[in-house]
JSON list of C-alpha atoms in Angstrom, two decimals:
[
{"chain": "A", "resi": 1, "resn": "MET", "atom": "CA", "xyz": [125.36, 155.23, 161.20]},
{"chain": "A", "resi": 2, "resn": "PRO", "atom": "CA", "xyz": [127.45, 153.61, 158.28]},
{"chain": "A", "resi": 3, "resn": "ARG", "atom": "CA", "xyz": [127.03, 149.66, 157.18]},
{"chain": "A", "resi": 4, "resn": "LYS", "atom": "CA", "xyz": [130.27, 147.76, 157.91]},
{"chain": "A", "resi": 5, "resn": "LYS", "atom": "CA", "xyz": [132.53, 147.01, 154.92]},
{"chain": "A", "resi": 6, "resn": "LEU", "atom": "CA", "xyz": [131.86, 143.60, 154.79]},
{"chain": "A", "resi": 7, "resn": "ASN", "atom": "CA", "xyz": [133.94, 141.66, 152.33]},
{"chain": "A", "resi": 8, "resn": "LEU", "atom": "CA", "xyz": [130.93, 139.63, 150.72]},
{"chain": "A", "resi": 9, "resn": "LEU", "atom": "CA", "xyz": [132.69, 136.91, 148.99]},
{"chain": "A", "resi": 10, "resn": "ASP", "atom": "CA", "xyz": [134.90, 135.75, 152.00]},
{"chain": "A", "resi": 11, "resn": "ALA", "atom": "CA", "xyz": [134.77, 132.07, 152.83]},
{"chain": "A", "resi": 12, "resn": "THR", "atom": "CA", "xyz": [131.27, 132.42, 154.58]},
{"chain": "A", "resi": 13, "resn": "GLY", "atom": "CA", "xyz": [130.18, 134.72, 151.44]},
{"chain": "A", "resi": 14, "resn": "ARG", "atom": "CA", "xyz": [131.01, 131.92, 149.61]},
{"chain": "A", "resi": 15, "resn": "LYS", "atom": "CA", "xyz": [129.78, 129.26, 151.61]},
{"chain": "A", "resi": 16, "resn": "ILE", "atom": "CA", "xyz": [126.36, 131.56, 151.60]},
{"chain": "A", "resi": 17, "resn": "LEU", "atom": "CA", "xyz": [126.24, 131.12, 147.89]},
{"chain": "A", "resi": 18, "resn": "GLY", "atom": "CA", "xyz": [126.79, 127.83, 147.78]},
{"chain": "A", "resi": 19, "resn": "HIS", "atom": "CA", "xyz": [123.87, 126.98, 150.05]},
{"chain": "A", "resi": 20, "resn": "LEU", "atom": "CA", "xyz": [121.36, 129.19, 147.98]},
{"chain": "A", "resi": 21, "resn": "VAL", "atom": "CA", "xyz": [122.73, 127.86, 144.61]},
{"chain": "A", "resi": 22, "resn": "LYS", "atom": "CA", "xyz": [121.64, 124.26, 145.83]},
{"chain": "A", "resi": 23, "resn": "ASP", "atom": "CA", "xyz": [118.29, 125.71, 147.05]},
{"chain": "A", "resi": 24, "resn": "ALA", "atom": "CA", "xyz": [117.49, 129.55, 146.71]},
{"chain": "A", "resi": 25, "resn": "ARG", "atom": "CA", "xyz": [114.54, 128.79, 149.37]},
{"chain": "A", "resi": 26, "resn": "MET", "atom": "CA", "xyz": [116.54, 127.40, 151.69]},
{"chain": "A", "resi": 27, "resn": "PRO", "atom": "CA", "xyz": [115.83, 129.61, 155.29]},
{"chain": "A", "resi": 28, "resn": "LEU", "atom": "CA", "xyz": [118.05, 131.93, 155.98]},
{"chain": "A", "resi": 29, "resn": "LYS", "atom": "CA", "xyz": [117.98, 130.77, 158.97]},
{"chain": "A", "resi": 30, "resn": "GLU", "atom": "CA", "xyz": [119.12, 127.35, 158.00]},
{"chain": "A", "resi": 31, "resn": "ILE", "atom": "CA", "xyz": [122.16, 128.98, 156.14]},
{"chain": "A", "resi": 32, "resn": "GLY", "atom": "CA", "xyz": [122.84, 130.12, 159.53]},
{"chain": "A", "resi": 33, "resn": "GLU", "atom": "CA", "xyz": [122.92, 127.30, 161.47]},
{"chain": "A", "resi": 34, "resn": "ARG", "atom": "CA", "xyz": [125.17, 125.82, 158.31]},
{"chain": "A", "resi": 35, "resn": "VAL", "atom": "CA", "xyz": [127.76, 128.57, 158.41]},
{"chain": "A", "resi": 36, "resn": "SER", "atom": "CA", "xyz": [127.48, 129.90, 161.88]},
{"chain": "A", "resi": 37, "resn": "LEU", "atom": "CA", "xyz": [125.98, 133.03, 161.93]},
{"chain": "A", "resi": 38, "resn": "SER", "atom": "CA", "xyz": [122.55, 135.02, 162.67]},
{"chain": "A", "resi": 39, "resn": "VAL", "atom": "CA", "xyz": [120.33, 135.01, 160.97]},
{"chain": "A", "resi": 40, "resn": "PRO", "atom": "CA", "xyz": [120.18, 138.95, 160.46]},
{"chain": "A", "resi": 41, "resn": "ALA", "atom": "CA", "xyz": [123.73, 138.69, 159.48]},
{"chain": "A", "resi": 42, "resn": "VAL", "atom": "CA", "xyz": [122.73, 136.08, 156.72]},
{"chain": "A", "resi": 43, "resn": "ALA", "atom": "CA", "xyz": [120.19, 138.36, 155.85]},
{"chain": "A", "resi": 44, "resn": "GLU", "atom": "CA", "xyz": [122.00, 141.55, 155.57]},
{"chain": "A", "resi": 45, "resn": "ARG", "atom": "CA", "xyz": [124.66, 139.80, 153.47]},
{"chain": "A", "resi": 46, "resn": "VAL", "atom": "CA", "xyz": [122.67, 138.11, 150.97]},
{"chain": "A", "resi": 47, "resn": "GLN", "atom": "CA", "xyz": [120.67, 141.75, 150.66]},
{"chain": "A", "resi": 48, "resn": "ARG", "atom": "CA", "xyz": [124.13, 143.63, 150.21]},
{"chain": "A", "resi": 49, "resn": "MET", "atom": "CA", "xyz": [124.80, 140.74, 147.51]},
{"chain": "A", "resi": 50, "resn": "GLU", "atom": "CA", "xyz": [121.88, 141.54, 145.64]},
{"chain": "A", "resi": 51, "resn": "GLU", "atom": "CA", "xyz": [122.43, 145.10, 145.91]},
{"chain": "A", "resi": 52, "resn": "GLU", "atom": "CA", "xyz": [126.01, 144.39, 144.87]},
{"chain": "A", "resi": 53, "resn": "GLY", "atom": "CA", "xyz": [124.57, 142.12, 141.71]},
{"chain": "A", "resi": 54, "resn": "ILE", "atom": "CA", "xyz": [126.37, 139.39, 142.94]},
{"chain": "A", "resi": 55, "resn": "ILE", "atom": "CA", "xyz": [122.90, 137.04, 143.68]},
{"chain": "A", "resi": 56, "resn": "ARG", "atom": "CA", "xyz": [121.21, 138.60, 140.02]},
{"chain": "A", "resi": 57, "resn": "GLY", "atom": "CA", "xyz": [117.59, 137.14, 141.35]},
{"chain": "A", "resi": 58, "resn": "TYR", "atom": "CA", "xyz": [116.33, 133.91, 141.79]},
{"chain": "A", "resi": 59, "resn": "GLU", "atom": "CA", "xyz": [114.28, 131.07, 139.76]},
{"chain": "A", "resi": 60, "resn": "ALA", "atom": "CA", "xyz": [112.14, 128.39, 139.11]},
{"chain": "A", "resi": 61, "resn": "LYS", "atom": "CA", "xyz": [114.27, 125.84, 137.14]},
{"chain": "A", "resi": 62, "resn": "LEU", "atom": "CA", "xyz": [111.64, 123.73, 135.04]},
{"chain": "A", "resi": 63, "resn": "ASP", "atom": "CA", "xyz": [111.33, 120.21, 133.55]},
{"chain": "A", "resi": 64, "resn": "TYR", "atom": "CA", "xyz": [110.49, 120.88, 130.04]},
{"chain": "A", "resi": 65, "resn": "ASP", "atom": "CA", "xyz": [109.21, 117.21, 129.60]},
{"chain": "A", "resi": 66, "resn": "LYS", "atom": "CA", "xyz": [106.63, 117.83, 132.12]},
{"chain": "A", "resi": 67, "resn": "ILE", "atom": "CA", "xyz": [105.29, 121.58, 130.78]},
{"chain": "A", "resi": 68, "resn": "GLY", "atom": "CA", "xyz": [105.02, 119.70, 127.19]},
{"chain": "A", "resi": 69, "resn": "CYS", "atom": "CA", "xyz": [108.27, 120.63, 125.34]},
{"chain": "A", "resi": 70, "resn": "PRO", "atom": "CA", "xyz": [110.50, 117.79, 125.31]},
{"chain": "A", "resi": 71, "resn": "VAL", "atom": "CA", "xyz": [112.30, 118.80, 123.00]},
{"chain": "A", "resi": 72, "resn": "HIS", "atom": "CA", "xyz": [115.22, 120.19, 124.05]},
{"chain": "A", "resi": 73, "resn": "ILE", "atom": "CA", "xyz": [118.14, 121.16, 121.50]},
{"chain": "A", "resi": 74, "resn": "LEU", "atom": "CA", "xyz": [121.82, 123.31, 121.59]},
{"chain": "A", "resi": 75, "resn": "VAL", "atom": "CA", "xyz": [122.22, 125.10, 118.38]},
{"chain": "A", "resi": 76, "resn": "GLU", "atom": "CA", "xyz": [125.69, 126.20, 117.38]},
{"chain": "A", "resi": 77, "resn": "ILE", "atom": "CA", "xyz": [125.81, 129.54, 115.09]},
{"chain": "A", "resi": 78, "resn": "HIS", "atom": "CA", "xyz": [128.75, 130.08, 113.29]},
{"chain": "A", "resi": 79, "resn": "GLY", "atom": "CA", "xyz": [129.44, 132.78, 111.12]},
{"chain": "A", "resi": 80, "resn": "ALA", "atom": "CA", "xyz": [127.54, 135.19, 111.96]},
{"chain": "A", "resi": 81, "resn": "LYS", "atom": "CA", "xyz": [126.11, 137.78, 109.32]},
{"chain": "A", "resi": 82, "resn": "ASP", "atom": "CA", "xyz": [125.09, 140.81, 111.81]},
{"chain": "A", "resi": 83, "resn": "ARG", "atom": "CA", "xyz": [126.28, 140.18, 115.25]},
{"chain": "A", "resi": 84, "resn": "SER", "atom": "CA", "xyz": [123.18, 142.79, 115.99]},
{"chain": "A", "resi": 85, "resn": "LEU", "atom": "CA", "xyz": [120.23, 140.60, 115.48]},
{"chain": "A", "resi": 86, "resn": "ILE", "atom": "CA", "xyz": [121.16, 138.05, 119.05]},
{"chain": "A", "resi": 87, "resn": "ASN", "atom": "CA", "xyz": [120.29, 140.74, 120.84]},
{"chain": "A", "resi": 88, "resn": "ASP", "atom": "CA", "xyz": [116.96, 140.22, 119.77]},
{"chain": "A", "resi": 89, "resn": "VAL", "atom": "CA", "xyz": [116.61, 136.62, 119.95]},
{"chain": "A", "resi": 90, "resn": "GLN", "atom": "CA", "xyz": [114.63, 136.08, 123.08]},
{"chain": "A", "resi": 91, "resn": "ALA", "atom": "CA", "xyz": [111.86, 138.32, 121.90]},
{"chain": "A", "resi": 92, "resn": "ARG", "atom": "CA", "xyz": [111.32, 136.79, 118.36]},
{"chain": "A", "resi": 93, "resn": "VAL", "atom": "CA", "xyz": [112.26, 132.60, 119.51]},
{"chain": "A", "resi": 94, "resn": "PRO", "atom": "CA", "xyz": [110.59, 132.76, 123.25]},
{"chain": "A", "resi": 95, "resn": "GLU", "atom": "CA", "xyz": [111.59, 129.09, 123.63]},
{"chain": "A", "resi": 96, "resn": "VAL", "atom": "CA", "xyz": [114.82, 130.52, 123.87]},
{"chain": "A", "resi": 97, "resn": "ILE", "atom": "CA", "xyz": [116.04, 129.84, 127.07]},
{"chain": "A", "resi": 98, "resn": "GLN", "atom": "CA", "xyz": [119.55, 130.96, 126.71]},
{"chain": "A", "resi": 99, "resn": "TYR", "atom": "CA", "xyz": [122.14, 132.15, 124.66]},
{"chain": "A", "resi": 100, "resn": "TRP", "atom": "CA", "xyz": [125.67, 132.56, 125.21]},
{"chain": "A", "resi": 101, "resn": "VAL", "atom": "CA", "xyz": [128.63, 134.48, 123.21]},
{"chain": "A", "resi": 102, "resn": "VAL", "atom": "CA", "xyz": [131.48, 132.12, 122.60]},
{"chain": "A", "resi": 103, "resn": "THR", "atom": "CA", "xyz": [135.02, 131.91, 121.76]},
{"chain": "A", "resi": 104, "resn": "GLY", "atom": "CA", "xyz": [136.36, 129.51, 118.96]},
{"chain": "A", "resi": 105, "resn": "GLU", "atom": "CA", "xyz": [134.74, 128.01, 115.66]},
{"chain": "A", "resi": 106, "resn": "MET", "atom": "CA", "xyz": [131.37, 129.23, 116.58]},
{"chain": "A", "resi": 107, "resn": "ASP", "atom": "CA", "xyz": [129.73, 132.74, 117.40]},
{"chain": "A", "resi": 108, "resn": "TYR", "atom": "CA", "xyz": [127.52, 131.47, 119.66]},
{"chain": "A", "resi": 109, "resn": "LEU", "atom": "CA", "xyz": [125.46, 128.67, 121.88]},
{"chain": "A", "resi": 110, "resn": "VAL", "atom": "CA", "xyz": [121.39, 128.53, 121.98]},
{"chain": "A", "resi": 111, "resn": "GLU", "atom": "CA", "xyz": [119.56, 126.63, 124.16]},
{"chain": "A", "resi": 112, "resn": "VAL", "atom": "CA", "xyz": [116.07, 125.68, 123.37]},
{"chain": "A", "resi": 113, "resn": "ALA", "atom": "CA", "xyz": [113.22, 123.52, 124.49]},
{"chain": "A", "resi": 114, "resn": "VAL", "atom": "CA", "xyz": [110.37, 123.21, 121.97]},
{"chain": "A", "resi": 115, "resn": "CYS", "atom": "CA", "xyz": [107.37, 121.32, 122.29]},
{"chain": "A", "resi": 116, "resn": "SER", "atom": "CA", "xyz": [107.46, 120.31, 118.69]},
{"chain": "A", "resi": 117, "resn": "ARG", "atom": "CA", "xyz": [108.81, 118.90, 115.71]},
{"chain": "A", "resi": 118, "resn": "LYS", "atom": "CA", "xyz": [107.62, 121.60, 113.91]},
{"chain": "A", "resi": 119, "resn": "ARG", "atom": "CA", "xyz": [108.34, 124.09, 115.83]},
{"chain": "A", "resi": 120, "resn": "LEU", "atom": "CA", "xyz": [111.71, 122.41, 115.97]},
{"chain": "A", "resi": 121, "resn": "GLU", "atom": "CA", "xyz": [111.93, 123.54, 112.07]},
{"chain": "A", "resi": 122, "resn": "GLU", "atom": "CA", "xyz": [110.77, 127.33, 112.61]},
{"chain": "A", "resi": 123, "resn": "VAL", "atom": "CA", "xyz": [112.96, 128.09, 115.24]},
{"chain": "A", "resi": 124, "resn": "ILE", "atom": "CA", "xyz": [116.20, 126.80, 113.32]},
{"chain": "A", "resi": 125, "resn": "ARG", "atom": "CA", "xyz": [114.91, 128.86, 110.46]},
{"chain": "A", "resi": 126, "resn": "VAL", "atom": "CA", "xyz": [114.75, 132.04, 112.50]},
{"chain": "A", "resi": 127, "resn": "LEU", "atom": "CA", "xyz": [118.41, 131.53, 113.85]},
{"chain": "A", "resi": 128, "resn": "GLU", "atom": "CA", "xyz": [119.93, 130.52, 110.27]},
{"chain": "A", "resi": 129, "resn": "ARG", "atom": "CA", "xyz": [119.05, 134.00, 109.82]},
{"chain": "A", "resi": 130, "resn": "ILE", "atom": "CA", "xyz": [122.00, 134.76, 112.17]},
{"chain": "A", "resi": 131, "resn": "GLY", "atom": "CA", "xyz": [124.30, 132.24, 110.46]},
{"chain": "A", "resi": 132, "resn": "LEU", "atom": "CA", "xyz": [125.01, 128.71, 109.51]},
{"chain": "A", "resi": 133, "resn": "THR", "atom": "CA", "xyz": [123.53, 126.49, 112.52]},
{"chain": "A", "resi": 134, "resn": "LYS", "atom": "CA", "xyz": [124.95, 122.89, 113.80]},
{"chain": "A", "resi": 135, "resn": "THR", "atom": "CA", "xyz": [121.31, 121.68, 115.94]},
{"chain": "A", "resi": 136, "resn": "HIS", "atom": "CA", "xyz": [122.48, 119.20, 118.97]},
{"chain": "A", "resi": 137, "resn": "LEU", "atom": "CA", "xyz": [119.22, 117.11, 120.49]},
{"chain": "A", "resi": 138, "resn": "VAL", "atom": "CA", "xyz": [119.78, 116.98, 124.56]},
{"chain": "A", "resi": 139, "resn": "LEU", "atom": "CA", "xyz": [118.97, 113.29, 125.00]},
{"chain": "A", "resi": 140, "resn": "TYR", "atom": "CA", "xyz": [119.32, 114.36, 129.13]},
{"chain": "A", "resi": 141, "resn": "LYS", "atom": "CA", "xyz": [121.26, 116.31, 131.55]},
{"chain": "A", "resi": 142, "resn": "GLU", "atom": "CA", "xyz": [123.60, 114.35, 134.05]},
{"chain": "A", "resi": 143, "resn": "PHE", "atom": "CA", "xyz": [123.92, 117.36, 136.55]},
{"chain": "A", "resi": 144, "resn": "PRO", "atom": "CA", "xyz": [121.58, 120.03, 137.65]},
{"chain": "A", "resi": 145, "resn": "GLN", "atom": "CA", "xyz": [122.26, 123.73, 137.46]},
{"chain": "A", "resi": 146, "resn": "LEU", "atom": "CA", "xyz": [124.77, 124.69, 139.34]},
{"chain": "A", "resi": 147, "resn": "PRO", "atom": "CA", "xyz": [128.26, 126.33, 139.14]},
{"chain": "A", "resi": 148, "resn": "PRO", "atom": "CA", "xyz": [131.61, 124.27, 139.61]},
{"chain": "A", "resi": 149, "resn": "VAL", "atom": "CA", "xyz": [132.47, 123.79, 142.76]},
{"chain": "A", "resi": 150, "resn": "GLY", "atom": "CA", "xyz": [135.50, 126.24, 142.37]},
{"chain": "A", "resi": 151, "resn": "VAL", "atom": "CA", "xyz": [133.41, 129.34, 141.40]},
{"chain": "A", "resi": 152, "resn": "VAL", "atom": "CA", "xyz": [131.55, 129.11, 144.18]},
{"chain": "A", "resi": 153, "resn": "HIS", "atom": "CA", "xyz": [134.08, 127.49, 146.94]},
{"chain": "A", "resi": 154, "resn": "ALA", "atom": "CA", "xyz": [136.97, 129.66, 145.90]},
{"chain": "A", "resi": 155, "resn": "GLY", "atom": "CA", "xyz": [139.23, 130.98, 149.34]},
{"chain": "A", "resi": 156, "resn": "THR", "atom": "CA", "xyz": [137.07, 128.53, 151.31]},
{"chain": "A", "resi": 157, "resn": "GLU", "atom": "CA", "xyz": [139.64, 125.33, 151.51]},
{"chain": "A", "resi": 158, "resn": "GLY", "atom": "CA", "xyz": [140.88, 124.32, 154.47]},
{"chain": "A", "resi": 159, "resn": "GLU", "atom": "CA", "xyz": [137.99, 125.21, 156.31]}
]
């Protein structure tokens, strides 16, 4: 029997996503109670969101200070000489957490956590092969890593 067609990003789906973004380990039973669905119904929606690529995975959020890598930086890269170099930056620099291809004056914004100033200098030298760099030291992160409220809750106003 074919599965019933669901709008995975309806108001209920977005609420489920909101709960998973806040706590990816939240039990399906608790999510179901919060969105008024049974555990099997929540499980089916989550599985379908995974299959459709809406949910791309689950990850641990690290405290870089506690794992001995307290130097957290953002590096702007301007005037990229060879755009293909950014593709393997994480393989060459394992301290790269993530990077973005952006519009505006810079080509890329790279997030890095390193364990020492010496390693920071080495990482910057590697990134300078891509283009001119401008480095920003992160003093602290004010908000947890969550998407803007509108992204997860779009279409759920008035509920």
